Coordinates of C-alpha atoms and ligand atoms in Angstrom, one line a residue:
M1 CA -41.6 -2.7 -12.9
N2 CA -41.3 -5.3 -10.2
K3 CA -41.7 -8.7 -11.8
H4 CA -42.6 -10.6 -8.7
V5 CA -46.1 -12.0 -8.7
G6 CA -47.8 -11.5 -5.4
T7 CA -50.2 -13.9 -3.8
S8 CA -53.8 -13.1 -3.0
V9 CA -54.7 -14.2 0.6
S10 CA -58.1 -15.3 -0.5
G11 CA -58.5 -18.4 -2.7
A12 CA -56.6 -21.6 -3.0
E13 CA -53.2 -20.2 -2.4
G14 CA -54.4 -18.7 0.8
E15 CA -54.6 -22.1 2.3
D16 CA -50.8 -22.5 2.1
L17 CA -50.4 -19.2 3.9
S18 CA -52.5 -20.0 6.9
K19 CA -50.1 -22.2 8.7
N20 CA -47.2 -19.9 9.0
S21 CA -48.8 -16.5 8.6
E22 CA -51.5 -17.0 11.2
I23 CA -53.7 -14.3 9.8
H24 CA -56.2 -13.2 12.4
L25 CA -56.9 -9.7 11.3
D26 CA -60.5 -9.9 10.2
A27 CA -61.3 -8.1 7.0
G28 CA -64.6 -6.8 8.4
F29 CA -62.8 -5.2 11.4
M30 CA -60.2 -3.6 9.1
A31 CA -62.9 -2.0 7.0
S32 CA -64.6 -0.6 10.2
V33 CA -61.4 0.7 11.5
A34 CA -60.7 2.3 8.1
G35 CA -64.0 4.1 8.5
A36 CA -62.9 5.4 11.9
V37 CA -59.3 6.4 11.4
G38 CA -59.0 6.9 7.6
T39 CA -56.4 5.2 5.4
P40 CA -53.6 4.3 5.1
F41 CA -53.1 2.8 8.6
Y42 CA -51.3 -0.1 10.2
C43 CA -53.4 -2.7 11.9
Y44 CA -51.9 -5.1 14.4
S45 CA -53.2 -8.1 16.3
P46 CA -51.8 -8.3 19.8
E47 CA -53.0 -11.9 20.1
V48 CA -50.9 -12.9 17.1
I49 CA -47.8 -11.2 18.7
A50 CA -48.5 -12.9 22.0
R51 CA -49.0 -16.3 20.4
A52 CA -45.8 -16.0 18.5
Y53 CA -43.9 -15.1 21.7
E54 CA -45.5 -18.1 23.5
E55 CA -44.7 -20.5 20.7
L56 CA -41.1 -19.4 20.5
S57 CA -40.5 -19.5 24.2
A58 CA -42.1 -23.0 24.4
A59 CA -39.8 -24.2 21.6
L60 CA -36.7 -22.7 23.3
S61 CA -37.3 -23.4 26.9
P62 CA -36.1 -27.0 26.8
V63 CA -32.7 -25.6 25.6
D64 CA -32.9 -22.8 28.2
V65 CA -32.6 -19.9 25.6
S66 CA -33.9 -16.5 26.6
I67 CA -35.5 -14.1 24.1
C68 CA -34.7 -10.5 23.5
Y69 CA -37.0 -8.8 20.9
A70 CA -35.2 -6.8 18.2
V71 CA -36.9 -3.5 18.7
K72 CA -36.0 -2.2 15.3
A73 CA -38.6 -4.5 13.7
N74 CA -41.4 -2.5 15.2
G75 CA -40.7 -0.2 18.2
N76 CA -44.3 0.9 18.8
L77 CA -44.6 1.4 22.6
A78 CA -47.7 -0.7 22.9
I79 CA -45.9 -3.7 21.2
L80 CA -42.9 -3.2 23.5
Q81 CA -45.2 -3.1 26.6
L82 CA -47.0 -6.2 25.4
L83 CA -43.8 -8.2 24.9
S84 CA -42.2 -6.9 28.0
R85 CA -45.2 -7.9 30.1
L86 CA -44.9 -11.4 28.6
G87 CA -41.4 -11.6 30.0
C88 CA -39.5 -10.8 26.8
G89 CA -36.2 -8.9 26.9
M90 CA -35.2 -6.3 24.4
D91 CA -32.5 -6.0 21.8
I92 CA -31.8 -2.3 20.8
V93 CA -29.6 -0.6 18.3
S94 CA -29.8 3.1 19.3
G95 CA -30.2 5.5 22.1
G96 CA -33.7 6.3 20.8
E97 CA -34.6 2.6 21.2
L98 CA -33.2 2.6 24.7
E99 CA -35.5 5.5 25.6
R100 CA -38.4 3.6 24.0
V101 CA -37.9 0.4 25.9
L102 CA -37.4 2.1 29.2
E103 CA -40.6 4.2 28.5
A104 CA -42.4 0.9 27.8
G105 CA -41.4 -0.3 31.3
A106 CA -38.8 -2.9 30.2
P107 CA -36.1 -3.3 32.8
A108 CA -32.6 -2.2 31.6
S109 CA -31.3 -5.5 33.1
R110 CA -33.1 -7.3 30.2
V111 CA -31.7 -5.0 27.4
I112 CA -28.9 -5.9 25.0
F113 CA -27.4 -3.0 23.1
S114 CA -26.3 -4.1 19.6
G115 CA -25.3 -2.1 16.5
V116 CA -22.2 -1.3 14.5
G117 CA -22.1 2.4 15.1
K118 CA -23.0 3.4 18.7
S119 CA -22.0 6.9 19.5
A120 CA -20.2 7.9 22.8
S121 CA -23.4 9.4 24.2
E122 CA -25.4 6.3 23.4
I123 CA -22.8 4.1 25.1
A124 CA -22.8 6.4 28.2
K125 CA -26.6 6.3 28.4
A126 CA -26.7 2.5 28.2
L127 CA -24.1 2.2 30.9
V128 CA -25.9 4.6 33.2
A129 CA -29.2 2.8 32.6
G130 CA -27.5 -0.4 33.5
V131 CA -28.1 -2.6 30.4
H132 CA -27.5 -6.3 30.6
Q133 CA -25.0 -6.3 27.8
I134 CA -23.3 -4.2 25.1
N135 CA -22.4 -6.1 21.9
V136 CA -19.2 -4.6 20.7
E137 CA -18.4 -4.7 17.0
S138 CA -14.9 -3.4 16.6
P139 CA -11.6 -3.0 18.5
A140 CA -12.1 0.8 18.3
E141 CA -15.6 0.5 19.9
F142 CA -14.1 -1.9 22.6
H143 CA -11.7 0.8 23.7
L144 CA -14.3 3.6 23.6
V145 CA -16.6 1.5 25.8
A146 CA -13.8 0.9 28.2
D147 CA -12.9 4.6 28.3
I148 CA -16.5 5.7 28.9
A149 CA -17.0 3.0 31.6
A150 CA -13.8 4.1 33.3
S151 CA -15.0 7.8 33.3
L152 CA -18.4 6.8 34.7
R153 CA -16.7 4.4 37.3
R154 CA -18.8 1.5 36.0
R155 CA -18.0 -1.9 34.7
A156 CA -19.4 -2.6 31.2
P157 CA -20.7 -6.1 30.5
V158 CA -19.4 -6.7 26.9
A159 CA -20.0 -9.4 24.4
L160 CA -18.0 -9.4 21.2
R161 CA -20.1 -9.7 18.0
V162 CA -18.1 -11.9 15.7
N163 CA -18.4 -12.2 12.0
P164 CA -18.5 -16.0 11.5
D165 CA -18.0 -15.6 7.7
V166 CA -21.2 -17.6 6.9
D167 CA -23.5 -17.0 4.0
A168 CA -27.1 -16.7 5.4
R169 CA -28.5 -17.4 1.9
T170 CA -30.9 -14.5 2.2
H171 CA -31.2 -11.2 0.3
D172 CA -27.8 -9.4 -0.1
K173 CA -29.2 -6.3 1.6
I174 CA -30.0 -8.2 4.8
S175 CA -27.0 -10.6 5.0
T176 CA -24.7 -9.6 7.9
G177 CA -22.4 -12.5 8.7
K178 CA -20.1 -12.8 5.6
K179 CA -16.5 -11.7 5.6
G180 CA -16.5 -8.2 4.2
D181 CA -20.0 -7.3 5.7
K182 CA -19.8 -4.3 7.9
F183 CA -20.9 -6.1 11.0
G184 CA -18.8 -7.7 13.8
V185 CA -15.2 -8.5 14.6
A186 CA -13.2 -10.8 12.4
L187 CA -12.6 -14.3 14.0
S188 CA -8.9 -13.6 14.0
E189 CA -9.3 -10.6 16.2
V190 CA -11.4 -12.1 18.9
A191 CA -8.7 -13.7 21.1
G192 CA -6.7 -10.5 21.0
L193 CA -9.7 -8.5 22.4
F194 CA -10.2 -11.1 25.2
E195 CA -6.5 -10.5 26.1
A196 CA -7.0 -6.8 25.9
A197 CA -10.1 -7.1 28.3
A198 CA -7.9 -8.7 30.9
A199 CA -5.9 -5.4 31.0
R200 CA -9.1 -3.2 31.3
P201 CA -10.9 -3.8 34.6
E202 CA -13.8 -1.6 33.5
I203 CA -14.7 -4.3 30.9
D204 CA -16.5 -7.4 32.0
M205 CA -16.0 -9.6 28.9
V206 CA -19.1 -11.9 29.2
G207 CA -19.1 -13.7 25.9
L208 CA -19.8 -13.7 22.2
A209 CA -22.6 -12.7 19.8
V210 CA -23.5 -13.5 16.2
H211 CA -26.2 -12.3 13.9
I212 CA -25.9 -13.6 10.4
G213 CA -28.8 -11.9 8.6
S214 CA -32.6 -11.5 8.4
Q215 CA -35.5 -13.4 6.8
I216 CA -33.5 -16.6 6.9
L217 CA -35.6 -19.5 5.5
D218 CA -32.9 -22.2 5.4
L219 CA -31.6 -23.2 8.8
A220 CA -28.3 -24.7 7.6
P221 CA -26.4 -21.3 7.9
Y222 CA -27.4 -21.2 11.6
R223 CA -25.9 -24.7 12.1
H224 CA -22.8 -23.5 10.4
A225 CA -22.5 -20.2 12.3
Y226 CA -23.2 -21.8 15.7
G227 CA -20.6 -24.5 14.9
V228 CA -18.0 -21.7 14.3
L229 CA -19.1 -20.1 17.5
A230 CA -18.7 -23.3 19.5
D231 CA -15.2 -23.8 18.1
L232 CA -14.4 -20.3 19.1
V233 CA -15.6 -20.8 22.7
R234 CA -13.5 -23.9 23.1
D235 CA -10.5 -22.1 21.6
L236 CA -10.9 -19.1 24.0
R237 CA -11.4 -21.4 27.0
A238 CA -8.2 -23.3 26.0
K239 CA -6.4 -20.0 26.1
G240 CA -7.7 -19.4 29.6
H241 CA -10.5 -17.0 28.9
S242 CA -14.0 -17.3 30.4
V243 CA -17.0 -17.3 28.1
R244 CA -20.3 -17.2 30.0
R245 CA -22.9 -15.9 27.6
L246 CA -23.7 -16.5 23.9
D247 CA -26.1 -14.2 22.0
L248 CA -27.3 -16.2 18.9
G249 CA -28.9 -13.3 17.0
G250 CA -32.2 -13.2 15.2
G251 CA -33.1 -13.6 11.6
I252 CA -35.6 -16.4 11.6
G253 CA -37.8 -16.0 8.5
I254 CA -41.5 -16.0 8.1
A255 CA -43.7 -17.0 5.1
Y256 CA -44.6 -13.9 3.1
G257 CA -46.1 -15.9 0.3
A258 CA -46.7 -19.5 -0.5
Q259 CA -43.1 -20.5 0.4
G260 CA -42.6 -22.3 3.7
A261 CA -40.9 -20.9 6.7
P262 CA -38.7 -22.8 9.2
E263 CA -40.0 -24.4 12.4
V264 CA -38.6 -22.8 15.5
S265 CA -38.4 -26.3 17.1
E266 CA -35.8 -27.1 14.4
L267 CA -33.8 -24.1 15.4
A268 CA -34.0 -25.1 19.0
A269 CA -32.6 -28.6 18.0
I270 CA -29.7 -26.9 16.1
I271 CA -28.9 -24.8 19.1
D272 CA -28.9 -27.8 21.4
E273 CA -26.7 -29.9 19.1
T274 CA -24.1 -27.2 18.4
L275 CA -24.0 -25.2 21.7
G276 CA -25.9 -27.3 24.3
D277 CA -22.8 -28.7 26.0
L278 CA -20.9 -25.5 26.6
G279 CA -22.7 -24.4 29.7
C280 CA -23.2 -20.8 28.5
A281 CA -26.3 -18.6 29.1
L282 CA -28.0 -18.4 25.7
T283 CA -30.1 -15.7 24.1
V284 CA -31.8 -15.2 20.7
E285 CA -32.9 -11.8 19.3
P286 CA -35.7 -12.3 16.8
G287 CA -37.6 -9.3 15.5
R288 CA -39.5 -10.2 12.4
W289 CA -40.6 -13.6 13.7
L290 CA -42.4 -12.2 16.7
V291 CA -44.3 -9.3 15.0
G292 CA -44.1 -9.7 11.2
R293 CA -47.2 -11.8 10.7
A294 CA -49.3 -9.7 13.2
G295 CA -49.7 -6.6 11.0
A296 CA -51.3 -5.3 7.9
L297 CA -51.1 -2.0 6.0
V298 CA -54.7 -1.0 5.0
T299 CA -55.0 1.3 2.1
T300 CA -57.7 2.7 -0.3
V301 CA -57.7 2.4 -4.1
L302 CA -57.5 6.0 -5.4
Y303 CA -57.6 5.2 -9.2
T304 CA -57.2 2.5 -11.6
K305 CA -55.7 3.0 -15.0
E306 CA -54.1 1.2 -18.0
A307 CA -50.4 1.3 -18.4
G308 CA -49.2 -0.5 -21.5
D309 CA -50.7 -4.0 -21.4
R310 CA -51.5 -4.0 -17.7
M311 CA -53.9 -2.5 -15.2
L312 CA -52.6 -0.4 -12.3
A313 CA -54.3 0.2 -9.1
I314 CA -53.0 3.4 -7.5
V315 CA -53.4 3.2 -3.7
D316 CA -53.1 5.9 -1.0
A317 CA -50.2 4.1 0.8
G318 CA -46.7 4.6 -0.7
M319 CA -43.1 3.4 -0.4
N320 CA -42.7 5.9 2.4
D321 CA -45.2 4.0 4.4
L322 CA -44.0 0.5 3.5
M323 CA -40.5 0.5 2.1
R324 CA -39.7 -3.2 1.9
P325 CA -40.9 -3.7 -1.7
A326 CA -38.8 -0.8 -3.0
L327 CA -35.8 -1.6 -0.7
Y328 CA -35.5 -5.3 -1.4
G329 CA -38.1 -6.4 -3.9
A330 CA -40.2 -7.8 -1.1
V331 CA -43.8 -8.8 -2.0
H332 CA -46.4 -8.7 0.8
P333 CA -49.5 -10.9 0.4
L334 CA -52.4 -8.8 -0.7
E335 CA -55.9 -9.1 0.7
V336 CA -58.9 -7.3 -0.9
V337 CA -60.8 -6.1 2.1
R338 CA -63.7 -4.5 0.1
S339 CA -64.3 -4.5 -3.6
A340 CA -67.5 -2.8 -4.9
A341 CA -67.4 -4.5 -8.3
G342 CA -66.5 -8.0 -7.1
G343 CA -65.5 -10.6 -9.7
E344 CA -62.3 -12.5 -9.9
G345 CA -59.2 -13.4 -12.0
Q346 CA -58.0 -9.8 -12.5
S347 CA -54.4 -8.8 -12.4
Y348 CA -53.1 -5.4 -11.2
G349 CA -49.9 -3.7 -10.5
L350 CA -50.4 -2.1 -7.1
V351 CA -48.6 1.2 -6.9
G352 CA -48.4 4.1 -4.5
P353 CA -48.6 7.9 -5.1
V354 CA -44.9 8.7 -4.4
C355 CA -43.0 10.3 -7.2
E356 CA -40.5 7.5 -7.7
S357 CA -40.7 4.7 -10.2
S358 CA -39.7 2.3 -7.4
D359 CA -43.0 3.1 -5.5
I360 CA -44.5 -0.3 -6.6
F361 CA -45.8 -3.0 -4.2
G362 CA -45.9 -5.7 -6.9
L363 CA -48.0 -7.4 -9.5
Y364 CA -50.9 -9.4 -8.1
D365 CA -53.1 -11.9 -9.9
G366 CA -56.4 -13.5 -9.0
L367 CA -58.0 -10.3 -7.7
P368 CA -61.6 -9.0 -8.1
T369 CA -62.1 -5.9 -10.2
L370 CA -60.7 -3.0 -8.3
S371 CA -62.2 0.5 -8.4
A372 CA -61.8 3.8 -6.5
G373 CA -62.8 3.5 -2.9
D374 CA -62.0 -0.2 -2.6
L375 CA -60.0 -1.3 0.4
V376 CA -56.9 -3.6 0.2
A377 CA -54.5 -4.7 2.9
F378 CA -50.8 -5.7 2.5
R379 CA -50.4 -8.6 5.0
C380 CA -47.4 -9.6 7.0
A381 CA -46.5 -5.9 7.6
G382 CA -45.9 -6.0 11.3
A383 CA -42.0 -6.0 11.0
Y384 CA -39.8 -3.5 9.2
S385 CA -42.8 -1.7 7.9
A386 CA -44.1 1.1 10.2
S387 CA -40.6 1.2 11.7
M388 CA -39.0 2.0 8.4
A389 CA -41.6 4.7 7.3
S390 CA -40.5 8.2 6.3
T391 CA -42.3 11.4 5.5
Y392 CA -40.9 11.6 1.9
N393 CA -43.2 13.7 -0.4
A394 CA -44.4 15.4 2.8
R395 CA -46.6 12.5 3.7
D396 CA -47.4 12.3 7.4
L397 CA -46.6 9.1 9.3
V398 CA -49.8 6.9 9.4
P399 CA -51.6 5.6 12.4
E400 CA -51.0 2.3 14.0
V401 CA -54.0 0.5 15.5
F402 CA -54.4 -2.6 17.7
V403 CA -57.5 -4.7 16.9
S404 CA -58.6 -7.2 19.5
N405 CA -61.9 -8.8 20.5
G406 CA -64.0 -6.6 18.3
R407 CA -62.4 -3.4 19.6
F408 CA -59.7 -1.2 18.3
R409 CA -57.1 1.0 20.0
I410 CA -55.0 3.7 18.3
V411 CA -51.5 3.0 19.5
R412 CA -50.0 5.8 17.4
R413 CA -52.1 8.6 16.1
R414 CA -51.7 10.0 12.6
Q415 CA -48.9 12.7 12.4
T416 CA -50.0 16.1 11.2
T417 CA -48.2 18.2 8.7
A418 CA -48.3 21.0 11.2
E419 CA -46.2 18.9 13.6
L420 CA -43.6 18.5 10.8
L421 CA -43.7 22.2 9.9
A422 CA -43.1 23.2 13.5
L423 CA -39.6 21.7 13.3
E424 CA -38.8 24.1 10.5
K425 CA -40.2 27.3 12.0
D426 CA -38.5 30.0 14.2
T427 CA -35.2 29.6 12.4
T428 CA -32.5 32.2 13.0
W429 CA -29.0 32.7 11.6
H430 CA -26.1 32.0 14.0
D431 CA -22.6 33.4 13.8
I432 CA -20.5 30.3 13.1
A433 CA -17.3 31.7 14.7
S434 CA -18.9 32.4 18.1
S435 CA -21.7 30.0 18.3
Q436 CA -21.9 26.4 19.6
A437 CA -24.3 25.2 17.0
P438 CA -26.6 22.5 18.5
Ligands
PLP1 C1 -32.0 -6.8 13.0 C2 -31.3 -7.6 14.1 C3 -32.0 -8.7 14.7 C4 -33.4 -9.1 14.3 O1 -33.4 -9.6 13.0 P1 -34.8 -10.3 12.6 O2 -34.5 -10.7 11.2 O3 -35.9 -9.3 12.6 O4 -35.1 -11.4 13.5 C5 -31.3 -9.3 15.7 N1 -30.0 -9.0 16.1 C6 -29.4 -8.0 15.5 C7 -28.0 -7.6 16.0 C8 -30.0 -7.2 14.5 O5 -29.3 -6.2 13.9

């Protein structure tokens, strides 16, 4: 059983949450939408997303840093449209995300293609679309990008993602910038690849990228990584290479509970102090920070029961809908949207219906008495929540809904089991020797 103690949004501890979690999803609205679309569903506030974007761009504009949203945090089309219209660029990690951002109307010229395992067809699609930059993560990928660009008679704008060997002091499963992590090119290999680029005219080596991890609450690792990057730029320039752009990654953490989160103005100051004098075009790629606080997963209590010395509330959302607790022991703040019995001071383990012992959202104290039919919401579920959902246990993907100004808009409808079953129908045997299996 997950030993983390969650935090109820209501009550004294909720005061601590308000500053950084900017909760503007009204419980009454969530209850009405639950009546209209059924549970579970994801509920988002477009205002909270827009405000986060405006706050970040205001903090970063004095240091002239542009923003590309890390689509993997939440790739819903309506969210991409919203951010794109506000002027935000996009950071993608797959061909599917490329299709998504283009469908949302984002210009390819504002798209950065990141990721450690891009396939040849994804690289080709990105070059044909005309993306702003491809962040290359290995010598082998560098040569593949060059070969594909040559065959397409295009020039590939490439930045090298370097592994700065910095500990982001976050969860092991979301740390990406330490020596031995799978991401990026070792510092010792960077100059050699800049040399190699000089011999490959189809590569336009534009600069460097770093991304040290996610949910980073202590900004010191950024200072460390950006310092390493600045030294690298000076070293490359001394060797005669041009370094025009720096992509500074994402990873800025948000407050999921009572713990504080960093101020983006402090990050801006660190960028200015470490990299401000290099004359490079700067970009950051936040995902969680822009959308994490803007969402909630609303779910109905199906049953309560005793298990040993504790009470469990079994809800209709499971680890397939919201995977972060099972994946990294994350605890989302819980809000009781509607409790028939009322009361206070109760403790429950909130668990889902999936047949896995890890399908546990956490232990929560200070709750009213819960009973079947009550509604609860896991807050701060705008990032790495719907985007990580699966259909495990043949559970259909749940709807996503925008709530704004007393209205709601379904931005992804509920999947049906028939849609999933359709993928498995009309199957035929193919002769392996003579067929080109798809
Ligand atoms: C995931 C990722 C991001 C965004 O991380 P957040 O923690 O959501 O800000 C940015 N850049 C790269 C390369 C990533 O893989």
